[in-house]
Amino acid sequence: MKIAETVTFAGGGLDRAAEWRATAADRARHADSRVIVLWQGKPLMDDAGLVMLPPDHPILDDAAPDWLMLGRVDGAAVFAADLSGWTPQDDADTGALNSFMDASLQVHPALPGGPAFAELRGVMTRLTPLEAELSATARAMFMWHASHRFCANCGTASDLAMGGWQRNCQTCERHHFPRTDPVVIMLITHGNSVLVGRSPGWPERMYSLLAGFVEPGETLEAAVRREVLEESGVCVGPVRYLASQPWPFPASLMCGMAGEATSREITIDPAEIEDARWVTREEMAEVFAGQHPQINPARKGAIAHFLLENWLADRLD
Ligand SMILES: [Zn+2]
């Protein structure tokens, strides 16, 4: 797919400067380094986009001491600092945290009246590709560090190393690396129709492409055929890769695939999805125009929206 890297969170072109990772701790205090800040996975944003601060900014007094070195931008190292230990004064609505629905903004007293922490899925389509890549990388990495503080081999507390791209165990000397979990998300077509489904708990009328985690020992193609059969009872023949999207909620790599159905009858697995249906190209055009009586489109910024939009426009090649 020629325009694969125009999906949200792709095409940022970040220079990850791996050769600087061993000296990241020293670079963190360089005056020309820049720091992005996240609170509970929410990047600090202002009207212009992602906020980059100098390493001596007072807000960083509230950050965890281990910063991540994300890469190099305009010749300077860019770090990410985690402010999750800070408690906002106006934390009235924390129930929606880590959900698509979180519209709350948190303002830190060191930046009064200025930027605020915002849910990444709510602002992702406003970011430049580079800002999106920096934010997604930082969010995924902080989530990984938070849930991998102990060595998976021997259980000892491990230490962050290499600018956050590694954790080392001093007891058994194992090195651990950040993980990304592959997920297949598939545009399954049969003639002029595409297969969509909805999961329990989704906003009313929202339908999207079927998706599922790739299992150990499985190819992307096999995962597509298995997931579609399990969830909808539809058999899939030829499968091909279209585009991928890093999706740091918390650590997925969405692999957008196209598959041709060889059967049409739908039998859903109610444990996995609530409904699945075939939608014609004409109906999907109505969905995207907001004029379909029963279906709302997949969320903008998500790869499902991207794939469906390009299927409609006949731009999958
Ligand atoms: Zn160990």
CSV table of C-alpha atoms in Angstrom, one decimal, residues 4-120:
chain,number,residue,atom,x,y,z
A,4,ALA,CA,0.7,3.1,4.3
A,5,GLU,CA,2.9,5.5,6.2
A,6,THR,CA,0.4,8.2,6.3
A,7,VAL,CA,-1.7,6.5,9.0
A,8,THR,CA,-1.7,8.2,12.4
A,9,PHE,CA,1.5,7.4,14.5
A,10,ALA,CA,3.4,6.4,11.3
A,11,GLY,CA,5.8,8.3,9.1
A,12,GLY,CA,7.3,10.4,11.9
A,13,GLY,CA,10.8,9.7,10.7
A,14,LEU,CA,12.3,10.0,14.2
A,15,ASP,CA,16.1,9.5,14.3
A,16,ARG,CA,16.3,7.2,17.3
A,17,ALA,CA,20.0,7.8,17.8
A,18,ALA,CA,20.7,4.4,19.2
A,19,GLU,CA,24.4,5.3,19.4
A,20,TRP,CA,23.6,7.9,22.1
A,21,ARG,CA,21.7,5.5,24.3
A,22,ALA,CA,24.7,4.3,26.3
A,23,THR,CA,25.4,7.9,27.3
A,24,ALA,CA,21.8,9.0,27.7
A,25,ALA,CA,22.0,9.7,31.4
A,26,ASP,CA,24.8,12.3,30.8
A,27,ARG,CA,23.0,13.9,27.8
A,28,ALA,CA,19.8,14.3,29.9
A,29,ARG,CA,21.2,17.5,31.5
A,30,HIS,CA,22.7,19.1,28.4
A,31,ALA,CA,21.3,22.6,28.0
A,32,ASP,CA,20.2,21.9,24.4
A,33,SER,CA,18.3,18.7,25.2
A,34,ARG,CA,14.5,18.8,25.1
A,35,VAL,CA,12.0,16.9,27.2
A,36,ILE,CA,8.5,15.9,26.6
A,37,VAL,CA,6.4,15.2,29.6
A,38,LEU,CA,3.6,12.6,30.2
A,39,TRP,CA,1.2,12.2,33.1
A,40,GLN,CA,-0.6,8.9,33.3
A,41,GLY,CA,0.2,8.3,29.6
A,42,LYS,CA,-1.2,11.7,28.6
A,43,PRO,CA,1.3,14.0,26.8
A,44,LEU,CA,1.7,17.7,27.7
A,45,MET,CA,0.1,19.7,24.9
A,46,ASP,CA,-0.6,23.3,24.0
A,47,ASP,CA,-2.5,24.8,21.1
A,48,ALA,CA,0.6,24.5,18.9
A,49,GLY,CA,1.1,20.7,19.6
A,50,LEU,CA,3.4,18.7,21.8
A,51,VAL,CA,5.3,20.8,24.4
A,52,MET,CA,9.1,20.4,24.5
A,53,LEU,CA,10.8,21.8,27.6
A,54,PRO,CA,14.4,22.5,28.6
A,55,PRO,CA,15.9,19.9,31.0
A,56,ASP,CA,16.0,22.4,33.9
A,57,HIS,CA,12.3,23.3,33.7
A,58,PRO,CA,10.7,23.4,37.3
A,59,ILE,CA,7.9,21.0,36.3
A,60,LEU,CA,10.5,18.3,36.0
A,61,ASP,CA,11.1,18.4,39.8
A,62,ASP,CA,7.9,16.3,40.0
A,63,ALA,CA,9.1,13.8,37.4
A,64,ALA,CA,10.4,10.3,38.0
A,65,PRO,CA,14.2,10.4,37.9
A,66,ASP,CA,14.6,7.9,35.0
A,67,TRP,CA,14.0,9.7,31.7
A,68,LEU,CA,13.7,7.9,28.4
A,69,MET,CA,15.9,9.0,25.5
A,70,LEU,CA,13.6,8.9,22.5
A,71,GLY,CA,16.1,10.1,19.8
A,72,ARG,CA,17.5,13.2,18.2
A,73,VAL,CA,15.6,16.1,16.8
A,74,ASP,CA,17.4,19.1,15.1
A,75,GLY,CA,20.8,17.7,16.5
A,76,ALA,CA,19.7,17.6,20.1
A,77,ALA,CA,18.6,14.7,22.3
A,78,VAL,CA,14.9,14.4,23.1
A,79,PHE,CA,13.8,12.8,26.3
A,80,ALA,CA,10.5,11.8,27.9
A,81,ALA,CA,9.9,12.3,31.6
A,82,ASP,CA,7.0,10.7,33.5
A,83,LEU,CA,5.1,12.9,35.9
A,84,SER,CA,2.6,10.2,36.9
A,85,GLY,CA,3.6,10.5,40.5
A,86,TRP,CA,2.2,14.1,40.6
A,87,THR,CA,-1.4,14.5,41.9
A,88,PRO,CA,-3.4,17.2,40.1
A,89,GLN,CA,-5.4,19.5,42.3
A,90,ASP,CA,-8.4,19.3,40.1
A,91,ASP,CA,-8.5,15.6,39.6
A,92,ALA,CA,-12.3,15.5,39.7
A,93,ASP,CA,-12.8,13.1,36.8
A,94,THR,CA,-10.2,10.3,36.8
A,95,GLY,CA,-12.8,7.6,36.1
A,96,ALA,CA,-12.3,8.0,32.3
A,97,LEU,CA,-8.5,7.9,32.5
A,98,ASN,CA,-6.9,5.6,29.9
A,99,SER,CA,-10.0,5.5,27.8
A,100,PHE,CA,-11.0,7.1,24.5
A,101,MET,CA,-13.6,9.1,26.4
A,102,ASP,CA,-11.2,11.0,28.6
A,103,ALA,CA,-11.8,14.6,27.8
A,104,SER,CA,-10.2,15.9,31.0
A,105,LEU,CA,-7.2,18.2,31.0
A,106,GLN,CA,-4.7,18.5,33.8
A,107,VAL,CA,-2.7,21.8,34.3
A,108,HIS,CA,0.4,21.7,36.4
A,109,PRO,CA,1.1,24.7,38.7
A,110,ALA,CA,4.6,25.2,37.1
A,111,LEU,CA,2.8,26.0,33.9
A,112,PRO,CA,-0.2,28.0,35.0
A,113,GLY,CA,-2.8,28.7,32.4
A,114,GLY,CA,-0.7,27.1,29.8
A,115,PRO,CA,-0.3,23.6,28.4
A,116,ALA,CA,-2.3,20.7,29.8
A,117,PHE,CA,-2.0,16.9,29.9
A,118,ALA,CA,-4.5,15.5,27.3
A,119,GLU,CA,-5.6,12.0,26.3
A,120,LEU,CA,-3.4,10.9,23.3
